[in-house]
Amino acid sequence: RYENTRHNIGFMVIDSMTKNLNTSIINKSNFKADVLKSGYDLFVKPKTYMNLSGESIISIKDYYKIDIENIIVIHDDLDLPFGTVKFKIGGSHGGHNGLKSLDSHIGKEYTRVRIGIGKPVNKADTANFVLSNFSKEELNKLEDIIAHTLEAIACIKIHSINEVKSKFTLK
């Protein structure tokens, strides 16, 4: 139901990232997530409500003994104009309930890939806005935004966050 919604941009990036990889599915019910493994990389799409995503991530983090510095979270950001891509470690959840859940379960010092989805004209429409589908025009631009984001994530694994910010921030 939420497959092409603004709130699902992180899953869209993961789907694109794993499309051509040789992956195996990891089935552990306590993960409460779809988990794909490719080499040493895990790609996680929590099955909990977005507001409870920290529950999935903490169980996977603890099971695999993953350091918080090795966690990259890709998420929608209402405070950024559509198509903006920014990177940071830590910081405020900015009212994003998924990030709030992550922060309370694993701490704040994970890498964040923030993808701008824009804002509704009327702040009261925020919930409907984030759960609405992208427009056709936005969907046409998403392919390039996602490709750019994939390049940046590959760079994050090798270079410092400051190098990634300077090279891949998209406004």
CSV table of C-alpha atoms in Angstrom, one decimal:
chain,number,residue,atom,x,y,z
A,1,ARG,CA,0.0,0.0,0.0
A,2,TYR,CA,2.8,2.4,0.8
A,3,GLU,CA,5.2,1.2,-1.9
A,4,ASN,CA,5.5,4.4,-3.9
A,5,THR,CA,4.9,6.8,-1.1
A,6,ARG,CA,7.3,9.5,0.1
A,7,HIS,CA,7.7,7.8,3.5
A,8,ASN,CA,9.0,4.7,1.6
A,9,ILE,CA,12.0,6.4,-0.1
A,10,GLY,CA,14.5,4.5,2.0
A,11,PHE,CA,13.0,1.1,0.9
A,12,MET,CA,13.1,2.3,-2.7
A,13,VAL,CA,16.8,3.0,-2.4
A,14,ILE,CA,17.4,-0.4,-0.8
A,15,ASP,CA,15.4,-2.1,-3.5
A,16,SER,CA,17.5,-0.4,-6.2
A,17,MET,CA,20.7,-1.1,-4.3
A,18,THR,CA,20.1,-4.8,-4.0
A,19,LYS,CA,18.5,-5.3,-7.5
A,20,ASN,CA,21.7,-6.6,-9.2
A,21,LEU,CA,23.4,-8.0,-6.1
A,22,ASN,CA,23.8,-11.7,-5.3
A,23,THR,CA,21.9,-11.7,-2.0
A,24,SER,CA,20.6,-14.3,0.4
A,25,ILE,CA,17.5,-13.8,2.6
A,26,ILE,CA,17.9,-14.0,6.3
A,27,ASN,CA,14.8,-15.3,8.1
A,28,LYS,CA,14.8,-14.7,11.8
A,29,SER,CA,11.4,-13.8,13.3
A,30,ASN,CA,12.8,-11.7,16.1
A,31,PHE,CA,14.3,-9.3,13.5
A,32,LYS,CA,10.8,-8.1,12.5
A,33,ALA,CA,12.3,-7.1,9.1
A,34,ASP,CA,13.1,-8.2,5.6
A,35,VAL,CA,16.9,-8.8,5.7
A,36,LEU,CA,19.1,-9.4,2.7
A,37,LYS,CA,22.7,-10.2,2.9
A,38,SER,CA,25.4,-9.7,0.3
A,39,GLY,CA,28.9,-10.3,1.4
A,40,TYR,CA,29.4,-8.5,4.7
A,41,ASP,CA,26.5,-6.1,4.0
A,42,LEU,CA,23.0,-6.4,5.4
A,43,PHE,CA,20.1,-4.5,3.8
A,44,VAL,CA,17.2,-4.1,6.3
A,45,LYS,CA,13.6,-3.1,5.7
A,46,PRO,CA,11.8,-3.2,9.0
A,47,LYS,CA,8.4,-4.8,9.0
A,48,THR,CA,7.2,-2.9,12.1
A,49,TYR,CA,5.4,0.3,11.6
A,50,MET,CA,7.9,3.1,10.8
A,51,ASN,CA,7.4,4.5,14.3
A,52,LEU,CA,8.8,1.2,15.7
A,53,SER,CA,11.7,0.6,13.3
A,54,GLY,CA,14.3,0.8,16.2
A,55,GLU,CA,13.0,-2.5,17.5
A,56,SER,CA,14.1,-4.3,14.3
A,57,ILE,CA,17.4,-2.5,14.0
A,58,ILE,CA,18.4,-3.2,17.7
A,59,SER,CA,17.8,-6.9,17.3
A,60,ILE,CA,19.9,-7.1,14.2
A,61,LYS,CA,22.6,-4.9,15.6
A,62,ASP,CA,22.9,-7.0,18.7
A,63,TYR,CA,22.7,-10.3,16.9
A,64,TYR,CA,25.5,-9.4,14.5
A,65,LYS,CA,27.4,-7.2,16.9
A,66,ILE,CA,27.3,-4.3,14.5
A,67,ASP,CA,29.0,-1.1,15.7
A,68,ILE,CA,26.7,2.0,15.3
A,69,GLU,CA,29.3,3.6,13.1
A,70,ASN,CA,28.6,0.9,10.5
A,71,ILE,CA,24.8,1.6,10.3
A,72,ILE,CA,23.5,3.7,7.5
A,73,VAL,CA,19.9,4.8,7.7
A,74,ILE,CA,18.2,6.1,4.5
A,75,HIS,CA,15.1,8.1,5.2
A,76,ASP,CA,12.7,10.7,3.9
A,77,ASP,CA,13.0,14.3,5.2
A,78,LEU,CA,10.2,16.7,5.2
A,79,ASP,CA,12.5,19.6,6.1
A,80,LEU,CA,14.4,19.3,2.8
A,81,PRO,CA,13.0,20.3,-0.6
A,82,PHE,CA,12.1,17.4,-2.9
A,83,GLY,CA,15.2,15.8,-4.5
A,84,THR,CA,17.7,17.2,-1.9
A,85,VAL,CA,20.1,14.6,-0.6
A,86,LYS,CA,22.2,15.3,2.5
A,87,PHE,CA,24.3,13.3,4.9
A,88,LYS,CA,25.1,13.5,8.6
A,89,ILE,CA,26.0,11.5,11.7
A,90,GLY,CA,23.7,12.0,14.7
A,91,GLY,CA,21.6,15.0,15.3
A,92,SER,CA,17.9,15.6,16.0
A,93,HIS,CA,15.2,13.3,14.8
A,94,GLY,CA,13.3,16.4,13.6
A,95,GLY,CA,10.0,14.9,14.5
A,96,HIS,CA,10.6,11.8,12.3
A,97,ASN,CA,9.1,9.0,14.5
A,98,GLY,CA,11.2,6.3,12.8
A,99,LEU,CA,14.4,8.2,13.7
A,100,LYS,CA,13.0,8.8,17.2
A,101,SER,CA,12.6,5.0,17.6
A,102,LEU,CA,16.1,4.3,16.3
A,103,ASP,CA,17.6,6.9,18.6
A,104,SER,CA,15.9,5.4,21.6
A,105,HIS,CA,17.1,1.9,20.7
A,106,ILE,CA,20.6,2.3,19.3
A,107,GLY,CA,21.6,5.9,20.0
A,108,LYS,CA,22.1,8.7,17.6
A,109,GLU,CA,25.5,8.3,16.2
A,110,TYR,CA,24.6,6.4,13.0
A,111,THR,CA,25.1,7.7,9.5
A,112,ARG,CA,21.9,9.3,8.0
A,113,VAL,CA,21.2,9.7,4.3
A,114,ARG,CA,18.4,12.3,4.2
A,115,ILE,CA,16.3,12.5,1.1
A,116,GLY,CA,14.1,15.5,0.7
A,117,ILE,CA,10.4,14.9,0.0
A,118,GLY,CA,9.2,18.5,0.4
A,119,LYS,CA,6.4,19.7,2.6
A,120,PRO,CA,2.7,20.0,2.3
A,121,VAL,CA,1.3,23.5,1.9
A,122,ASN,CA,-0.8,23.0,5.0
A,123,LYS,CA,1.1,21.6,8.0
A,124,ALA,CA,-2.0,19.8,9.2
A,125,ASP,CA,-1.8,17.6,6.1
A,126,THR,CA,1.7,16.2,7.0
A,127,ALA,CA,0.6,12.6,7.7
A,128,ASN,CA,-1.4,12.4,4.5
A,129,PHE,CA,1.5,14.0,2.5
A,130,VAL,CA,4.2,11.6,3.6
A,131,LEU,CA,1.9,8.6,3.0
A,132,SER,CA,0.8,9.8,-0.4
A,133,ASN,CA,2.4,8.6,-3.7
A,134,PHE,CA,4.9,10.6,-5.5
A,135,SER,CA,3.6,12.6,-8.5
A,136,LYS,CA,4.5,11.3,-12.0
A,137,GLU,CA,6.9,14.2,-12.3
A,138,GLU,CA,8.6,13.3,-9.1
A,139,LEU,CA,8.7,9.6,-10.0
A,140,ASN,CA,10.6,10.6,-13.2
A,141,LYS,CA,13.2,12.5,-11.2
A,142,LEU,CA,13.5,9.8,-8.5
A,143,GLU,CA,15.5,7.5,-10.8
A,144,ASP,CA,18.3,10.0,-10.9
A,145,ILE,CA,18.0,10.9,-7.2
A,146,ILE,CA,18.2,7.2,-6.3
A,147,ALA,CA,21.2,6.6,-8.6
A,148,HIS,CA,23.0,9.6,-7.0
A,149,THR,CA,22.2,8.3,-3.5
A,150,LEU,CA,23.6,4.8,-4.4
A,151,GLU,CA,26.9,6.3,-5.5
A,152,ALA,CA,27.1,8.3,-2.3
A,153,ILE,CA,26.4,5.3,-0.1
A,154,ALA,CA,29.2,3.4,-1.9
A,155,CYS,CA,31.5,6.3,-1.1
A,156,ILE,CA,30.3,6.4,2.6
A,157,LYS,CA,31.7,2.9,3.1
A,158,ILE,CA,35.2,4.1,1.9
A,159,HIS,CA,35.5,7.8,2.8
A,160,SER,CA,34.8,10.2,5.6
A,161,ILE,CA,31.3,11.7,6.0
A,162,ASN,CA,32.8,15.1,5.3
A,163,GLU,CA,34.2,13.9,1.9
A,164,VAL,CA,30.8,12.5,1.1
A,165,LYS,CA,29.0,15.7,2.1
A,166,SER,CA,31.2,17.8,-0.1
A,167,LYS,CA,31.0,15.6,-3.1
A,168,PHE,CA,27.4,14.2,-3.0
A,169,THR,CA,25.2,16.7,-1.2
A,170,LEU,CA,22.4,17.4,-3.8
A,171,LYS,CA,20.3,20.6,-3.5
